[in-house]
Amino acid sequence: MEVRRTTVGAFPALVAGEGPPLVVLAGLTPDVGVDGSAMRRAHVRTMAAFAAAAEVTYLNRRRGLPRGATMAVLAAEHADALRTAFDGPVDLAGLSTGGSIAQQLAADHPDVVRRLVLVSTGCRLGPRAREEQRRVAEAVRAGRPRRAFAELGRDLAPGPAGLVPAAAAWAVGPRLFPGPLDDLATTIEAEDGFDLVRCAAPIRAPTLLVVGGRDPYYPASIVEETLRLIPGAHLDLHPRRGHVSTLAAPGLPATLAGFLG
């Protein structure tokens, strides 16, 4: 898959694939932008899940977010960037935290979004996700980056099994991601306050919600509420998939191609 670098407004971006334009908003990662070598492979793998159905423009958050920025502020930034780069509304996909931004964007700026794909996300954070992300943000704000990386690593496995990735992240995280983590904390704090119920208007764009039945961060109750809050939303449930593995579900490319049409 050929991947090229571009910019969308203030956001560095990657582009790959052929077909109608689809903008994909990345999930929560320690890095900003798309140029860091540590996450480049992960970004490209994420794009590949969509590139069979569309020309994918992949955005990660920008550097220098103002502390205290809300999800509405982040969504407005993205909406302005999309208006600059595209002639009209585009199909928009959001992954996890990117899905929170995408929901706010679709609700607040309906002129920008033609169709909406939400993957491993929901109308608000589930209790476990909220608590785990808060610990990461608190460590960043306390000037303890190794602790922040350890918290991120611990989230990769439940219970005592999480101690191994936590120790590895504590050891190598600062070398892989040497920059400040303030933007990560700001994004977490913005998502902590996000709730689709509080958006000024409902989402009107045709929406596909893709979730894993074993996603610990978005339990069934939140998935069901998300469907109620987005009129006409379609559910693509993968019962044996978790938060990250849903994107690799074998039938997902065909589902996306059918929805994006």
mmCIF file of C-alpha atoms in Angstrom:
data_model
loop_
_atom_site.group_PDB
_atom_site.id
_atom_site.type_symbol
_atom_site.label_atom_id
_atom_site.label_comp_id
_atom_site.label_asym_id
_atom_site.label_seq_id
_atom_site.Cartn_x
_atom_site.Cartn_y
_atom_site.Cartn_z
ATOM 1 C CA MET A 1 0.000 0.000 0.000
ATOM 2 C CA GLU A 2 1.459 3.316 -1.075
ATOM 3 C CA VAL A 3 1.281 5.936 1.665
ATOM 4 C CA ARG A 4 2.000 9.600 1.145
ATOM 5 C CA ARG A 5 2.343 12.521 3.552
ATOM 6 C CA THR A 6 0.164 15.614 3.325
ATOM 7 C CA THR A 7 -1.484 18.215 5.542
ATOM 8 C CA VAL A 8 -5.136 18.915 6.298
ATOM 9 C CA GLY A 9 -5.376 22.378 7.739
ATOM 10 C CA ALA A 10 -3.115 22.400 10.807
ATOM 11 C CA PHE A 11 -2.935 18.611 10.907
ATOM 12 C CA PRO A 12 -0.188 16.474 9.385
ATOM 13 C CA ALA A 13 -1.827 13.533 7.635
ATOM 14 C CA LEU A 14 -1.215 10.300 5.753
ATOM 15 C CA VAL A 15 -3.110 9.363 2.572
ATOM 16 C CA ALA A 16 -3.524 5.899 1.027
ATOM 17 C CA GLY A 17 -6.008 3.881 -1.011
ATOM 18 C CA GLU A 18 -8.375 4.698 -3.856
ATOM 19 C CA GLY A 19 -12.005 5.679 -4.016
ATOM 20 C CA PRO A 20 -14.198 8.325 -2.393
ATOM 21 C CA PRO A 21 -12.487 10.326 0.361
ATOM 22 C CA LEU A 22 -12.693 8.990 3.905
ATOM 23 C CA VAL A 23 -11.129 10.894 6.790
ATOM 24 C CA VAL A 24 -10.030 8.708 9.713
ATOM 25 C CA LEU A 25 -9.361 10.164 13.173
ATOM 26 C CA ALA A 26 -6.794 8.168 15.139
ATOM 27 C CA GLY A 27 -7.285 6.648 18.546
ATOM 28 C CA LEU A 28 -5.370 7.672 21.662
ATOM 29 C CA THR A 29 -1.605 7.218 21.231
ATOM 30 C CA PRO A 30 1.370 8.763 23.057
ATOM 31 C CA ASP A 31 2.538 10.596 19.934
ATOM 32 C CA VAL A 32 1.134 13.563 18.048
ATOM 33 C CA GLY A 33 0.875 13.875 14.285
ATOM 34 C CA VAL A 34 1.911 11.091 11.916
ATOM 35 C CA ASP A 35 5.666 11.559 11.562
ATOM 36 C CA GLY A 36 7.001 9.724 14.598
ATOM 37 C CA SER A 37 8.733 6.460 13.758
ATOM 38 C CA ALA A 38 7.490 4.659 16.885
ATOM 39 C CA MET A 39 3.838 4.622 15.791
ATOM 40 C CA ARG A 40 4.196 4.837 12.002
ATOM 41 C CA ARG A 41 3.564 1.124 11.426
ATOM 42 C CA ALA A 42 0.515 1.189 13.694
ATOM 43 C CA HIS A 43 -0.892 4.186 11.861
ATOM 44 C CA VAL A 44 -0.395 2.495 8.479
ATOM 45 C CA ARG A 45 -1.989 -0.759 9.703
ATOM 46 C CA THR A 46 -4.997 1.211 10.867
ATOM 47 C CA MET A 47 -5.305 2.878 7.474
ATOM 48 C CA ALA A 48 -5.168 -0.479 5.709
ATOM 49 C CA ALA A 49 -8.457 -1.565 7.289
ATOM 50 C CA PHE A 50 -10.197 1.286 5.423
ATOM 51 C CA ALA A 51 -8.085 1.684 2.285
ATOM 52 C CA ALA A 52 -9.826 -1.119 0.383
ATOM 53 C CA ALA A 53 -13.027 0.934 0.378
ATOM 54 C CA ALA A 54 -11.837 4.528 0.071
ATOM 55 C CA GLU A 55 -9.009 6.986 -0.268
ATOM 56 C CA VAL A 56 -8.097 7.327 3.385
ATOM 57 C CA THR A 57 -6.819 10.569 4.888
ATOM 58 C CA TYR A 58 -5.560 9.714 8.357
ATOM 59 C CA LEU A 59 -5.255 12.396 11.051
ATOM 60 C CA ASN A 60 -3.709 12.246 14.492
ATOM 61 C CA ARG A 61 -3.982 15.113 16.965
ATOM 62 C CA ARG A 62 -1.734 18.143 16.539
ATOM 63 C CA ARG A 63 0.991 19.398 18.855
ATOM 64 C CA GLY A 64 0.403 22.339 21.181
ATOM 65 C CA LEU A 65 -3.187 21.805 22.288
ATOM 66 C CA PRO A 66 -4.256 24.466 24.786
ATOM 67 C CA ARG A 67 -4.698 23.044 28.263
ATOM 68 C CA GLY A 68 -8.371 22.943 29.140
ATOM 69 C CA ALA A 69 -9.497 22.399 25.545
ATOM 70 C CA THR A 70 -12.854 20.644 25.433
ATOM 71 C CA MET A 71 -14.011 18.024 22.975
ATOM 72 C CA ALA A 72 -16.043 20.755 21.290
ATOM 73 C CA VAL A 73 -12.857 22.775 20.751
ATOM 74 C CA LEU A 74 -11.034 19.759 19.308
ATOM 75 C CA ALA A 75 -13.981 18.991 17.037
ATOM 76 C CA ALA A 76 -14.133 22.584 15.805
ATOM 77 C CA GLU A 77 -10.425 22.465 14.895
ATOM 78 C CA HIS A 78 -10.984 19.329 12.861
ATOM 79 C CA ALA A 79 -14.080 20.757 11.181
ATOM 80 C CA ASP A 80 -12.177 23.884 10.107
ATOM 81 C CA ALA A 81 -9.364 21.718 8.729
ATOM 82 C CA LEU A 82 -11.796 19.578 6.715
ATOM 83 C CA ARG A 83 -13.516 22.634 5.278
ATOM 84 C CA THR A 84 -10.126 23.887 4.132
ATOM 85 C CA ALA A 85 -9.044 20.621 2.505
ATOM 86 C CA PHE A 86 -12.272 19.317 0.940
ATOM 87 C CA ASP A 87 -14.902 20.887 -1.309
ATOM 88 C CA GLY A 88 -17.857 19.503 0.638
ATOM 89 C CA PRO A 89 -18.915 17.023 3.309
ATOM 90 C CA VAL A 90 -16.795 13.883 3.630
ATOM 91 C CA ASP A 91 -17.189 10.433 5.078
ATOM 92 C CA LEU A 92 -15.642 10.431 8.547
ATOM 93 C CA ALA A 93 -14.414 7.560 10.710
ATOM 94 C CA GLY A 94 -13.252 7.782 14.312
ATOM 95 C CA LEU A 95 -11.424 5.136 16.322
ATOM 96 C CA SER A 96 -11.826 5.028 20.110
ATOM 97 C CA THR A 97 -10.886 8.546 21.272
ATOM 98 C CA GLY A 98 -11.016 9.634 17.643
ATOM 99 C CA GLY A 99 -14.578 8.366 17.697
ATOM 100 C CA SER A 100 -15.421 10.761 20.525
ATOM 101 C CA ILE A 101 -14.034 13.647 18.463
ATOM 102 C CA ALA A 102 -15.928 12.403 15.401
ATOM 103 C CA GLN A 103 -19.232 12.282 17.292
ATOM 104 C CA GLN A 104 -18.802 15.826 18.594
ATOM 105 C CA LEU A 105 -17.812 16.981 15.107
ATOM 106 C CA ALA A 106 -20.818 15.342 13.444
ATOM 107 C CA ALA A 107 -23.191 16.813 16.029
ATOM 108 C CA ASP A 108 -21.738 20.336 16.063
ATOM 109 C CA HIS A 109 -20.714 20.646 12.396
ATOM 110 C CA PRO A 110 -23.169 18.622 10.278
ATOM 111 C CA ASP A 111 -22.126 20.464 7.116
ATOM 112 C CA VAL A 112 -18.760 18.663 7.209
ATOM 113 C CA VAL A 113 -19.889 15.034 7.622
ATOM 114 C CA ARG A 114 -21.657 12.990 4.946
ATOM 115 C CA ARG A 115 -21.495 9.572 6.626
ATOM 116 C CA LEU A 116 -20.012 8.520 9.966
ATOM 117 C CA VAL A 117 -18.193 5.345 10.996
ATOM 118 C CA LEU A 118 -17.498 4.848 14.708
ATOM 119 C CA VAL A 119 -15.145 2.027 15.720
ATOM 120 C CA SER A 120 -14.567 0.870 19.316
ATOM 121 C CA THR A 121 -16.166 3.942 20.820
ATOM 122 C CA GLY A 122 -19.422 5.136 22.330
ATOM 123 C CA CYS A 123 -21.479 8.083 23.512
ATOM 124 C CA ARG A 124 -19.206 8.473 26.549
ATOM 125 C CA LEU A 125 -16.300 6.675 28.170
ATOM 126 C CA GLY A 126 -17.110 3.554 30.141
ATOM 127 C CA PRO A 127 -16.113 3.522 33.827
ATOM 128 C CA ARG A 128 -12.956 1.469 33.322
ATOM 129 C CA ALA A 129 -11.711 3.598 30.435
ATOM 130 C CA ARG A 130 -12.399 6.800 32.376
ATOM 131 C CA GLU A 131 -10.459 5.628 35.426
ATOM 132 C CA GLU A 132 -7.487 4.261 33.487
ATOM 133 C CA GLN A 133 -7.151 7.359 31.310
ATOM 134 C CA ARG A 134 -7.405 9.643 34.338
ATOM 135 C CA ARG A 135 -4.434 7.887 35.917
ATOM 136 C CA VAL A 136 -2.397 8.512 32.778
ATOM 137 C CA ALA A 137 -3.318 12.210 32.659
ATOM 138 C CA GLU A 138 -2.619 12.680 36.366
ATOM 139 C CA ALA A 139 0.843 11.153 35.964
ATOM 140 C CA VAL A 140 1.604 13.470 33.041
ATOM 141 C CA ARG A 141 0.450 16.546 34.939
ATOM 142 C CA ALA A 142 2.548 15.479 37.942
ATOM 143 C CA GLY A 143 5.673 15.364 35.758
ATOM 144 C CA ARG A 144 5.982 11.569 35.930
ATOM 145 C CA PRO A 145 6.178 10.409 32.309
ATOM 146 C CA ARG A 146 7.434 6.914 33.174
ATOM 147 C CA ARG A 147 4.422 6.417 35.416
ATOM 148 C CA ALA A 148 2.178 7.589 32.580
ATOM 149 C CA PHE A 149 3.722 5.057 30.199
ATOM 150 C CA ALA A 150 3.389 2.325 32.817
ATOM 151 C CA GLU A 151 -0.315 3.113 33.172
ATOM 152 C CA LEU A 152 -0.736 2.943 29.394
ATOM 153 C CA GLY A 153 1.071 -0.399 29.324
ATOM 154 C CA ARG A 154 -0.948 -1.825 32.191
ATOM 155 C CA ASP A 155 -4.126 -1.187 30.226
ATOM 156 C CA LEU A 156 -3.040 -3.730 27.597
ATOM 157 C CA ALA A 157 -3.885 -6.724 29.795
ATOM 158 C CA PRO A 158 -6.305 -7.269 32.683
ATOM 159 C CA GLY A 159 -5.226 -7.905 36.275
ATOM 160 C CA PRO A 160 -1.720 -9.157 37.144
ATOM 161 C CA ALA A 161 -0.982 -9.882 33.473
ATOM 162 C CA GLY A 162 -0.779 -6.140 32.938
ATOM 163 C CA LEU A 163 2.346 -5.843 35.086
ATOM 164 C CA VAL A 164 4.598 -7.124 32.284
ATOM 165 C CA PRO A 165 3.577 -4.591 29.611
ATOM 166 C CA ALA A 166 3.513 -1.893 32.326
ATOM 167 C CA ALA A 167 7.150 -2.600 33.200
ATOM 168 C CA ALA A 168 8.154 -2.640 29.532
ATOM 169 C CA ALA A 169 6.368 0.645 28.856
ATOM 170 C CA TRP A 170 8.001 2.230 31.932
ATOM 171 C CA ALA A 171 11.429 1.209 30.617
ATOM 172 C CA VAL A 172 11.197 2.056 26.927
ATOM 173 C CA GLY A 173 8.360 4.567 26.656
ATOM 174 C CA PRO A 174 10.464 7.705 27.191
ATOM 175 C CA ARG A 175 12.963 6.541 24.558
ATOM 176 C CA LEU A 176 10.296 5.808 21.951
ATOM 177 C CA PHE A 177 8.325 8.974 22.701
ATOM 178 C CA PRO A 178 10.825 11.543 23.992
ATOM 179 C CA GLY A 179 8.575 14.564 23.508
ATOM 180 C CA PRO A 180 6.352 16.106 26.195
ATOM 181 C CA LEU A 181 3.081 14.338 26.883
ATOM 182 C CA ASP A 182 0.982 17.414 27.652
ATOM 183 C CA ASP A 183 -1.086 17.001 24.481
ATOM 184 C CA LEU A 184 -1.908 13.431 25.521
ATOM 185 C CA ALA A 185 -3.136 14.656 28.906
ATOM 186 C CA THR A 186 -5.173 17.456 27.315
ATOM 187 C CA THR A 187 -6.878 14.987 24.957
ATOM 188 C CA ILE A 188 -7.677 12.639 27.841
ATOM 189 C CA GLU A 189 -9.119 15.479 29.909
ATOM 190 C CA ALA A 190 -11.245 16.607 26.960
ATOM 191 C CA GLU A 191 -12.606 13.098 26.445
ATOM 192 C CA ASP A 192 -13.299 12.762 30.167
ATOM 193 C CA GLY A 193 -15.856 15.550 29.782
ATOM 194 C CA PHE A 194 -17.375 14.253 26.543
ATOM 195 C CA ASP A 195 -20.952 12.994 26.531
ATOM 196 C CA LEU A 196 -23.024 12.836 23.360
ATOM 197 C CA VAL A 197 -26.125 13.600 25.442
ATOM 198 C CA ARG A 198 -24.766 17.098 26.091
ATOM 199 C CA CYS A 199 -24.148 17.965 22.438
ATOM 200 C CA ALA A 200 -26.348 20.792 21.192
ATOM 201 C CA ALA A 201 -27.891 18.738 18.382
ATOM 202 C CA PRO A 202 -28.241 15.029 17.548
ATOM 203 C CA ILE A 203 -26.104 13.385 14.906
ATOM 204 C CA ARG A 204 -28.026 13.296 11.630
ATOM 205 C CA ALA A 205 -25.420 11.702 9.356
ATOM 206 C CA PRO A 206 -25.954 8.020 8.470
ATOM 207 C CA THR A 207 -23.867 6.177 11.047
ATOM 208 C CA LEU A 208 -22.232 2.766 11.348
ATOM 209 C CA LEU A 209 -21.165 1.733 14.868
ATOM 210 C CA VAL A 210 -18.542 -1.039 14.893
ATOM 211 C CA VAL A 211 -17.877 -2.593 18.307
ATOM 212 C CA GLY A 212 -16.398 -5.681 19.899
ATOM 213 C CA GLY A 213 -18.519 -7.735 22.270
ATOM 214 C CA ARG A 214 -15.520 -8.081 24.600
ATOM 215 C CA ASP A 215 -14.520 -4.427 24.647
ATOM 216 C CA PRO A 216 -13.961 -3.625 28.358
ATOM 217 C CA TYR A 217 -14.042 0.124 27.750
ATOM 218 C CA TYR A 218 -17.458 0.327 26.061
ATOM 219 C CA PRO A 219 -19.843 -2.171 27.665
ATOM 220 C CA ALA A 220 -23.140 -3.197 26.136
ATOM 221 C CA SER A 221 -25.116 -0.575 28.083
ATOM 222 C CA ILE A 222 -23.105 2.266 26.500
ATOM 223 C CA VAL A 223 -23.330 0.701 23.033
ATOM 224 C CA GLU A 224 -27.109 0.466 23.385
ATOM 225 C CA GLU A 225 -27.376 4.084 24.544
ATOM 226 C CA THR A 226 -25.182 5.239 21.660
ATOM 227 C CA LEU A 227 -27.545 3.566 19.210
ATOM 228 C CA ARG A 228 -30.525 5.287 20.846
ATOM 229 C CA LEU A 229 -28.829 8.691 20.651
ATOM 230 C CA ILE A 230 -27.960 8.447 16.932
ATOM 231 C CA PRO A 231 -31.182 8.067 14.912
ATOM 232 C CA GLY A 232 -31.012 5.214 12.424
ATOM 233 C CA ALA A 233 -27.487 4.105 13.390
ATOM 234 C CA HIS A 234 -26.484 0.619 12.246
ATOM 235 C CA LEU A 235 -24.628 -1.766 14.560
ATOM 236 C CA ASP A 236 -21.827 -4.037 13.375
ATOM 237 C CA LEU A 237 -21.100 -6.234 16.414
ATOM 238 C CA HIS A 238 -18.138 -8.608 16.578
ATOM 239 C CA PRO A 239 -18.899 -10.705 19.677
ATOM 240 C CA ARG A 240 -15.417 -12.192 20.181
ATOM 241 C CA ARG A 241 -13.421 -9.018 19.570
ATOM 242 C CA GLY A 242 -12.034 -6.581 22.113
ATOM 243 C CA HIS A 243 -11.222 -2.890 22.014
ATOM 244 C CA VAL A 244 -8.228 -3.043 19.668
ATOM 245 C CA SER A 245 -8.898 -6.291 17.824
ATOM 246 C CA THR A 246 -12.245 -5.161 16.402
ATOM 247 C CA LEU A 247 -10.434 -3.263 13.666
ATOM 248 C CA ALA A 248 -8.895 -6.557 12.485
ATOM 249 C CA ALA A 249 -12.203 -8.440 12.244
ATOM 250 C CA PRO A 250 -12.201 -10.382 8.938
ATOM 251 C CA GLY A 251 -15.578 -9.126 7.762
ATOM 252 C CA LEU A 252 -14.995 -5.468 8.545
ATOM 253 C CA PRO A 253 -13.573 -4.342 5.154
ATOM 254 C CA ALA A 254 -16.620 -5.705 3.342
ATOM 255 C CA THR A 255 -18.952 -4.053 5.859
ATOM 256 C CA LEU A 256 -17.192 -0.739 5.417
ATOM 257 C CA ALA A 257 -17.278 -1.019 1.642
ATOM 258 C CA GLY A 258 -21.012 -1.740 1.746
ATOM 259 C CA PHE A 259 -21.749 1.160 4.068
ATOM 260 C CA LEU A 260 -19.569 3.652 2.229
ATOM 261 C CA GLY A 261 -20.957 2.352 -1.036
#
